[in-house]
Amino acid sequence: MRFLQKLSDYRFSRYSKVLFVCWDLIILNIAIYLSFIVRFGTIDNLLTKDERTISLFTNLIWIGLLLHKDSHRIIRIEYIETILQRTIKKIFIHIAFVVFFVVILKYYDISRLRLLCFYLFFFTFLVISRYVLMKVLKYMRAKGYNFKKIIIVGANNTGEKIHKILAKDLTYGYKFLGFFDENQTGNLNPLTIRGGFDEVQEFIITEKVDEVYVALHIDKVDIITKLIKICEQNMVRIKIIPDFQLYTKSSKVEIAFYENTPVLMLRSEPLELAVNRIIKKVFDVCFSILVILLIFPWLFPIVMLIIKLESKGPIFFKQARSGRDNKSFVCFKFRSMYLNDKAHDQQAKKGDSRVTKFGSFMRKTSIDELPQFFNVLWGSMSVVGPRPHMINLAKEYGELIDNYSVRHFAKPGITGWAQVNGYRGETKKLKDMENRVECDIWYIENWSLLLDIKIIVRTLINVLKGDDNAY
């Protein structure tokens, strides 16, 4: 415990950048040595000029990637999924640079298998070290070490919200000392109010506050300016919480800079970046081809035969659905109902007499959705995304729910975040659709390839377990 206390006293986090880079270089070079031993049984090949040059580039490129935009950081409030996503991105960029140097320098004798072994070792070591580091930091903070003393200026709903976030988990490492405001407008405990604006300076000096969070309305610009001056004079970091709720209900906004002018965007959209769209497209195509080649050849004939034997009508059910940018497209499914006049206007209900016996089985197991993988190949759908609705349903809910149309910013999917969170099937109440839309918008704002994979895995688990809303 004395060791942990000493780390805390010396503000260990100040030296995290150097330690982080050094540790990564250690495991990188261990991975290099292990890759030579696995590939050649010895490290003698490491002594060749080509291998030494590439190994040097391997180190320099990783240092550059770590220092670029402080991507080495592990912030206090961060999930392991985010760190893993960032690490995978850096690994792919690193691979691209190494391959570039191998080609440009014409080092064609470099062992491709050795490089593959290196990246397997390096990635494994990185993930394990990041995970262990997070656990160690969380343990230290939970014990009261490596924490930051904070106060919040603004006893209102915004101040209360940021307080709940920072105080939600002790392992975040924040020690909340109180609110400061002239008037309390939030539903706060009066005991947490430590004084007014004029008492901030004395308090931060006496209590040695590390950070000040300002949650004041923008019209209090004079007070905010005064607080900035006080904090900078006393070497206290100040963070201003803008009240974006004045403009949008979105929980995730984004600020871009056009030269030196900040521009507020009401929501972040990772898929607006071309590289992310390419990644998602490649994944969609590869995954769809895999499903079509492995499942369709043996399952299609069985499904088609049973559908034909059970009821008259076509094998496939085709329906116009609303897609990206609210443009309609033809969505394909295996027909699961008897032929009826309401198929294009009315949702299926529990115990719906229109659904055939085999159709009920297909709906419970999502087999009826399989033809939509062809929609994915044709580009009208994605494997994961907001589920496409019937045209009349989309129009109806577009008039009832303010942000309904936002879900059309992304391609519709075979499965989605809303579906794996229980919002599947018939929407009996308006609240059901509002919850579904909220999930769809969250997905659009937080997209990542790992999230898509997570949704696919959860979908498969739900299929195996059975979903009460699948009928």
mmCIF file with all atom_site columns, N, CA, C and O in Angstrom, residues 296-321:
data_model
loop_
_atom_site.group_PDB
_atom_site.id
_atom_site.type_symbol
_atom_site.label_atom_id
_atom_site.label_alt_id
_atom_site.label_comp_id
_atom_site.label_asym_id
_atom_site.label_entity_id
_atom_site.label_seq_id
_atom_site.pdbx_PDB_ins_code
_atom_site.Cartn_x
_atom_site.Cartn_y
_atom_site.Cartn_z
_atom_site.occupancy
_atom_site.B_iso_or_equiv
_atom_site.pdbx_formal_charge
_atom_site.auth_seq_id
_atom_site.auth_comp_id
_atom_site.auth_asym_id
_atom_site.auth_atom_id
_atom_site.pdbx_PDB_model_num
ATOM 1   N N  . PHE A 1 296 ? -27.268 -21.271 -47.483 1.00 0.00 ? 296 PHE A N  1
ATOM 2   C CA . PHE A 1 296 ? -28.316 -21.303 -48.503 1.00 0.00 ? 296 PHE A CA 1
ATOM 3   C C  . PHE A 1 296 ? -28.367 -22.595 -49.310 1.00 0.00 ? 296 PHE A C  1
ATOM 4   O O  . PHE A 1 296 ? -29.458 -23.102 -49.593 1.00 0.00 ? 296 PHE A O  1
ATOM 5   N N  . PRO A 1 297 ? -27.212 -23.160 -49.730 1.00 0.00 ? 297 PRO A N  1
ATOM 6   C CA . PRO A 1 297 ? -27.286 -24.346 -50.598 1.00 0.00 ? 297 PRO A CA 1
ATOM 7   C C  . PRO A 1 297 ? -28.094 -25.503 -50.013 1.00 0.00 ? 297 PRO A C  1
ATOM 8   O O  . PRO A 1 297 ? -28.786 -26.216 -50.756 1.00 0.00 ? 297 PRO A O  1
ATOM 9   N N  . TRP A 1 298 ? -28.035 -25.734 -48.697 1.00 0.00 ? 298 TRP A N  1
ATOM 10  C CA . TRP A 1 298 ? -28.760 -26.857 -48.117 1.00 0.00 ? 298 TRP A CA 1
ATOM 11  C C  . TRP A 1 298 ? -30.084 -26.427 -47.480 1.00 0.00 ? 298 TRP A C  1
ATOM 12  O O  . TRP A 1 298 ? -31.035 -27.203 -47.446 1.00 0.00 ? 298 TRP A O  1
ATOM 13  N N  . LEU A 1 299 ? -30.175 -25.177 -47.006 1.00 0.00 ? 299 LEU A N  1
ATOM 14  C CA . LEU A 1 299 ? -31.389 -24.739 -46.323 1.00 0.00 ? 299 LEU A CA 1
ATOM 15  C C  . LEU A 1 299 ? -32.471 -24.280 -47.300 1.00 0.00 ? 299 LEU A C  1
ATOM 16  O O  . LEU A 1 299 ? -33.666 -24.555 -47.090 1.00 0.00 ? 299 LEU A O  1
ATOM 17  N N  . PHE A 1 300 ? -32.077 -23.601 -48.361 1.00 0.00 ? 300 PHE A N  1
ATOM 18  C CA . PHE A 1 300 ? -33.051 -23.075 -49.317 1.00 0.00 ? 300 PHE A CA 1
ATOM 19  C C  . PHE A 1 300 ? -33.994 -24.137 -49.869 1.00 0.00 ? 300 PHE A C  1
ATOM 20  O O  . PHE A 1 300 ? -35.220 -23.944 -49.863 1.00 0.00 ? 300 PHE A O  1
ATOM 21  N N  . PRO A 1 301 ? -33.478 -25.247 -50.377 1.00 0.00 ? 301 PRO A N  1
ATOM 22  C CA . PRO A 1 301 ? -34.386 -26.266 -50.944 1.00 0.00 ? 301 PRO A CA 1
ATOM 23  C C  . PRO A 1 301 ? -35.408 -26.775 -49.924 1.00 0.00 ? 301 PRO A C  1
ATOM 24  O O  . PRO A 1 301 ? -36.575 -26.987 -50.267 1.00 0.00 ? 301 PRO A O  1
ATOM 25  N N  . ILE A 1 302 ? -34.951 -26.963 -48.671 1.00 0.00 ? 302 ILE A N  1
ATOM 26  C CA . ILE A 1 302 ? -35.860 -27.455 -47.624 1.00 0.00 ? 302 ILE A CA 1
ATOM 27  C C  . ILE A 1 302 ? -36.963 -26.439 -47.348 1.00 0.00 ? 302 ILE A C  1
ATOM 28  O O  . ILE A 1 302 ? -38.158 -26.780 -47.303 1.00 0.00 ? 302 ILE A O  1
ATOM 29  N N  . VAL A 1 303 ? -36.580 -25.180 -47.177 1.00 0.00 ? 303 VAL A N  1
ATOM 30  C CA . VAL A 1 303 ? -37.547 -24.118 -46.872 1.00 0.00 ? 303 VAL A CA 1
ATOM 31  C C  . VAL A 1 303 ? -38.528 -23.937 -48.024 1.00 0.00 ? 303 VAL A C  1
ATOM 32  O O  . VAL A 1 303 ? -39.746 -23.836 -47.818 1.00 0.00 ? 303 VAL A O  1
ATOM 33  N N  . MET A 1 304 ? -38.001 -23.913 -49.231 1.00 0.00 ? 304 MET A N  1
ATOM 34  C CA . MET A 1 304 ? -38.865 -23.721 -50.407 1.00 0.00 ? 304 MET A CA 1
ATOM 35  C C  . MET A 1 304 ? -39.890 -24.841 -50.529 1.00 0.00 ? 304 MET A C  1
ATOM 36  O O  . MET A 1 304 ? -41.073 -24.588 -50.813 1.00 0.00 ? 304 MET A O  1
ATOM 37  N N  . LEU A 1 305 ? -39.454 -26.072 -50.301 1.00 0.00 ? 305 LEU A N  1
ATOM 38  C CA . LEU A 1 305 ? -40.345 -27.227 -50.423 1.00 0.00 ? 305 LEU A CA 1
ATOM 39  C C  . LEU A 1 305 ? -41.465 -27.159 -49.380 1.00 0.00 ? 305 LEU A C  1
ATOM 40  O O  . LEU A 1 305 ? -42.645 -27.347 -49.715 1.00 0.00 ? 305 LEU A O  1
ATOM 41  N N  . ILE A 1 306 ? -41.116 -26.851 -48.140 1.00 0.00 ? 306 ILE A N  1
ATOM 42  C CA . ILE A 1 306 ? -42.127 -26.801 -47.072 1.00 0.00 ? 306 ILE A CA 1
ATOM 43  C C  . ILE A 1 306 ? -43.124 -25.670 -47.316 1.00 0.00 ? 306 ILE A C  1
ATOM 44  O O  . ILE A 1 306 ? -44.336 -25.834 -47.117 1.00 0.00 ? 306 ILE A O  1
ATOM 45  N N  . ILE A 1 307 ? -42.636 -24.514 -47.763 1.00 0.00 ? 307 ILE A N  1
ATOM 46  C CA . ILE A 1 307 ? -43.524 -23.375 -48.032 1.00 0.00 ? 307 ILE A CA 1
ATOM 47  C C  . ILE A 1 307 ? -44.538 -23.749 -49.113 1.00 0.00 ? 307 ILE A C  1
ATOM 48  O O  . ILE A 1 307 ? -45.742 -23.467 -48.997 1.00 0.00 ? 307 ILE A O  1
ATOM 49  N N  . LYS A 1 308 ? -44.062 -24.412 -50.149 1.00 0.00 ? 308 LYS A N  1
ATOM 50  C CA . LYS A 1 308 ? -44.933 -24.796 -51.272 1.00 0.00 ? 308 LYS A CA 1
ATOM 51  C C  . LYS A 1 308 ? -45.950 -25.858 -50.849 1.00 0.00 ? 308 LYS A C  1
ATOM 52  O O  . LYS A 1 308 ? -47.115 -25.821 -51.277 1.00 0.00 ? 308 LYS A O  1
ATOM 53  N N  . LEU A 1 309 ? -45.501 -26.797 -50.014 1.00 0.00 ? 309 LEU A N  1
ATOM 54  C CA . LEU A 1 309 ? -46.410 -27.865 -49.593 1.00 0.00 ? 309 LEU A CA 1
ATOM 55  C C  . LEU A 1 309 ? -47.476 -27.352 -48.618 1.00 0.00 ? 309 LEU A C  1
ATOM 56  O O  . LEU A 1 309 ? -48.597 -27.870 -48.594 1.00 0.00 ? 309 LEU A O  1
ATOM 57  N N  . GLU A 1 310 ? -47.140 -26.343 -47.820 1.00 0.00 ? 310 GLU A N  1
ATOM 58  C CA . GLU A 1 310 ? -48.060 -25.886 -46.785 1.00 0.00 ? 310 GLU A CA 1
ATOM 59  C C  . GLU A 1 310 ? -49.141 -24.948 -47.298 1.00 0.00 ? 310 GLU A C  1
ATOM 60  O O  . GLU A 1 310 ? -50.275 -24.969 -46.817 1.00 0.00 ? 310 GLU A O  1
ATOM 61  N N  . SER A 1 311 ? -48.807 -24.114 -48.275 1.00 0.00 ? 311 SER A N  1
ATOM 62  C CA . SER A 1 311 ? -49.802 -23.134 -48.747 1.00 0.00 ? 311 SER A CA 1
ATOM 63  C C  . SER A 1 311 ? -49.484 -22.690 -50.164 1.00 0.00 ? 311 SER A C  1
ATOM 64  O O  . SER A 1 311 ? -48.337 -22.763 -50.621 1.00 0.00 ? 311 SER A O  1
ATOM 65  N N  . LYS A 1 312 ? -50.515 -22.223 -50.852 1.00 0.00 ? 312 LYS A N  1
ATOM 66  C CA . LYS A 1 312 ? -50.346 -21.709 -52.211 1.00 0.00 ? 312 LYS A CA 1
ATOM 67  C C  . LYS A 1 312 ? -49.715 -20.328 -52.169 1.00 0.00 ? 312 LYS A C  1
ATOM 68  O O  . LYS A 1 312 ? -49.908 -19.570 -51.228 1.00 0.00 ? 312 LYS A O  1
ATOM 69  N N  . GLY A 1 313 ? -48.989 -20.029 -53.240 1.00 0.00 ? 313 GLY A N  1
ATOM 70  C CA . GLY A 1 313 ? -48.387 -18.711 -53.336 1.00 0.00 ? 313 GLY A CA 1
ATOM 71  C C  . GLY A 1 313 ? -46.905 -18.783 -53.629 1.00 0.00 ? 313 GLY A C  1
ATOM 72  O O  . GLY A 1 313 ? -46.311 -19.872 -53.704 1.00 0.00 ? 313 GLY A O  1
ATOM 73  N N  . PRO A 1 314 ? -46.247 -17.631 -53.785 1.00 0.00 ? 314 PRO A N  1
ATOM 74  C CA . PRO A 1 314 ? -44.818 -17.589 -54.117 1.00 0.00 ? 314 PRO A CA 1
ATOM 75  C C  . PRO A 1 314 ? -43.942 -17.983 -52.921 1.00 0.00 ? 314 PRO A C  1
ATOM 76  O O  . PRO A 1 314 ? -44.389 -17.980 -51.776 1.00 0.00 ? 314 PRO A O  1
ATOM 77  N N  . ILE A 1 315 ? -42.714 -18.329 -53.226 1.00 0.00 ? 315 ILE A N  1
ATOM 78  C CA . ILE A 1 315 ? -41.744 -18.682 -52.182 1.00 0.00 ? 315 ILE A CA 1
ATOM 79  C C  . ILE A 1 315 ? -41.341 -17.438 -51.390 1.00 0.00 ? 315 ILE A C  1
ATOM 80  O O  . ILE A 1 315 ? -41.265 -17.449 -50.168 1.00 0.00 ? 315 ILE A O  1
ATOM 81  N N  . PHE A 1 316 ? -41.091 -16.375 -52.138 1.00 0.00 ? 316 PHE A N  1
ATOM 82  C CA . PHE A 1 316 ? -40.603 -15.150 -51.515 1.00 0.00 ? 316 PHE A CA 1
ATOM 83  C C  . PHE A 1 316 ? -41.720 -14.126 -51.336 1.00 0.00 ? 316 PHE A C  1
ATOM 84  O O  . PHE A 1 316 ? -42.655 -14.038 -52.135 1.00 0.00 ? 316 PHE A O  1
ATOM 85  N N  . PHE A 1 317 ? -41.606 -13.364 -50.261 1.00 0.00 ? 317 PHE A N  1
ATOM 86  C CA . PHE A 1 317 ? -42.515 -12.247 -50.008 1.00 0.00 ? 317 PHE A CA 1
ATOM 87  C C  . PHE A 1 317 ? -41.737 -10.969 -50.275 1.00 0.00 ? 317 PHE A C  1
ATOM 88  O O  . PHE A 1 317 ? -40.685 -10.722 -49.676 1.00 0.00 ? 317 PHE A O  1
ATOM 89  N N  . LYS A 1 318 ? -42.223 -10.153 -51.197 1.00 0.00 ? 318 LYS A N  1
ATOM 90  C CA . LYS A 1 318 ? -41.555 -8.904  -51.560 1.00 0.00 ? 318 LYS A CA 1
ATOM 91  C C  . LYS A 1 318 ? -42.389 -7.730  -51.087 1.00 0.00 ? 318 LYS A C  1
ATOM 92  O O  . LYS A 1 318 ? -43.601 -7.702  -51.298 1.00 0.00 ? 318 LYS A O  1
ATOM 93  N N  . GLN A 1 319 ? -41.722 -6.778  -50.459 1.00 0.00 ? 319 GLN A N  1
ATOM 94  C CA . GLN A 1 319 ? -42.455 -5.633  -49.917 1.00 0.00 ? 319 GLN A CA 1
ATOM 95  C C  . GLN A 1 319 ? -41.594 -4.370  -50.000 1.00 0.00 ? 319 GLN A C  1
ATOM 96  O O  . GLN A 1 319 ? -40.387 -4.407  -49.735 1.00 0.00 ? 319 GLN A O  1
ATOM 97  N N  . ALA A 1 320 ? -42.233 -3.257  -50.366 1.00 0.00 ? 320 ALA A N  1
ATOM 98  C CA . ALA A 1 320 ? -41.533 -1.972  -50.403 1.00 0.00 ? 320 ALA A CA 1
ATOM 99  C C  . ALA A 1 320 ? -41.311 -1.483  -48.975 1.00 0.00 ? 320 ALA A C  1
ATOM 100 O O  . ALA A 1 320 ? -42.248 -1.415  -48.180 1.00 0.00 ? 320 ALA A O  1
ATOM 101 N N  . ARG A 1 321 ? -40.071 -1.184  -48.640 1.00 0.00 ? 321 ARG A N  1
ATOM 102 C CA . ARG A 1 321 ? -39.723 -0.691  -47.300 1.00 0.00 ? 321 ARG A CA 1
ATOM 103 C C  . ARG A 1 321 ? -38.944 0.616   -47.428 1.00 0.00 ? 321 ARG A C  1
ATOM 104 O O  . ARG A 1 321 ? -38.348 0.915   -48.465 1.00 0.00 ? 321 ARG A O  1
#
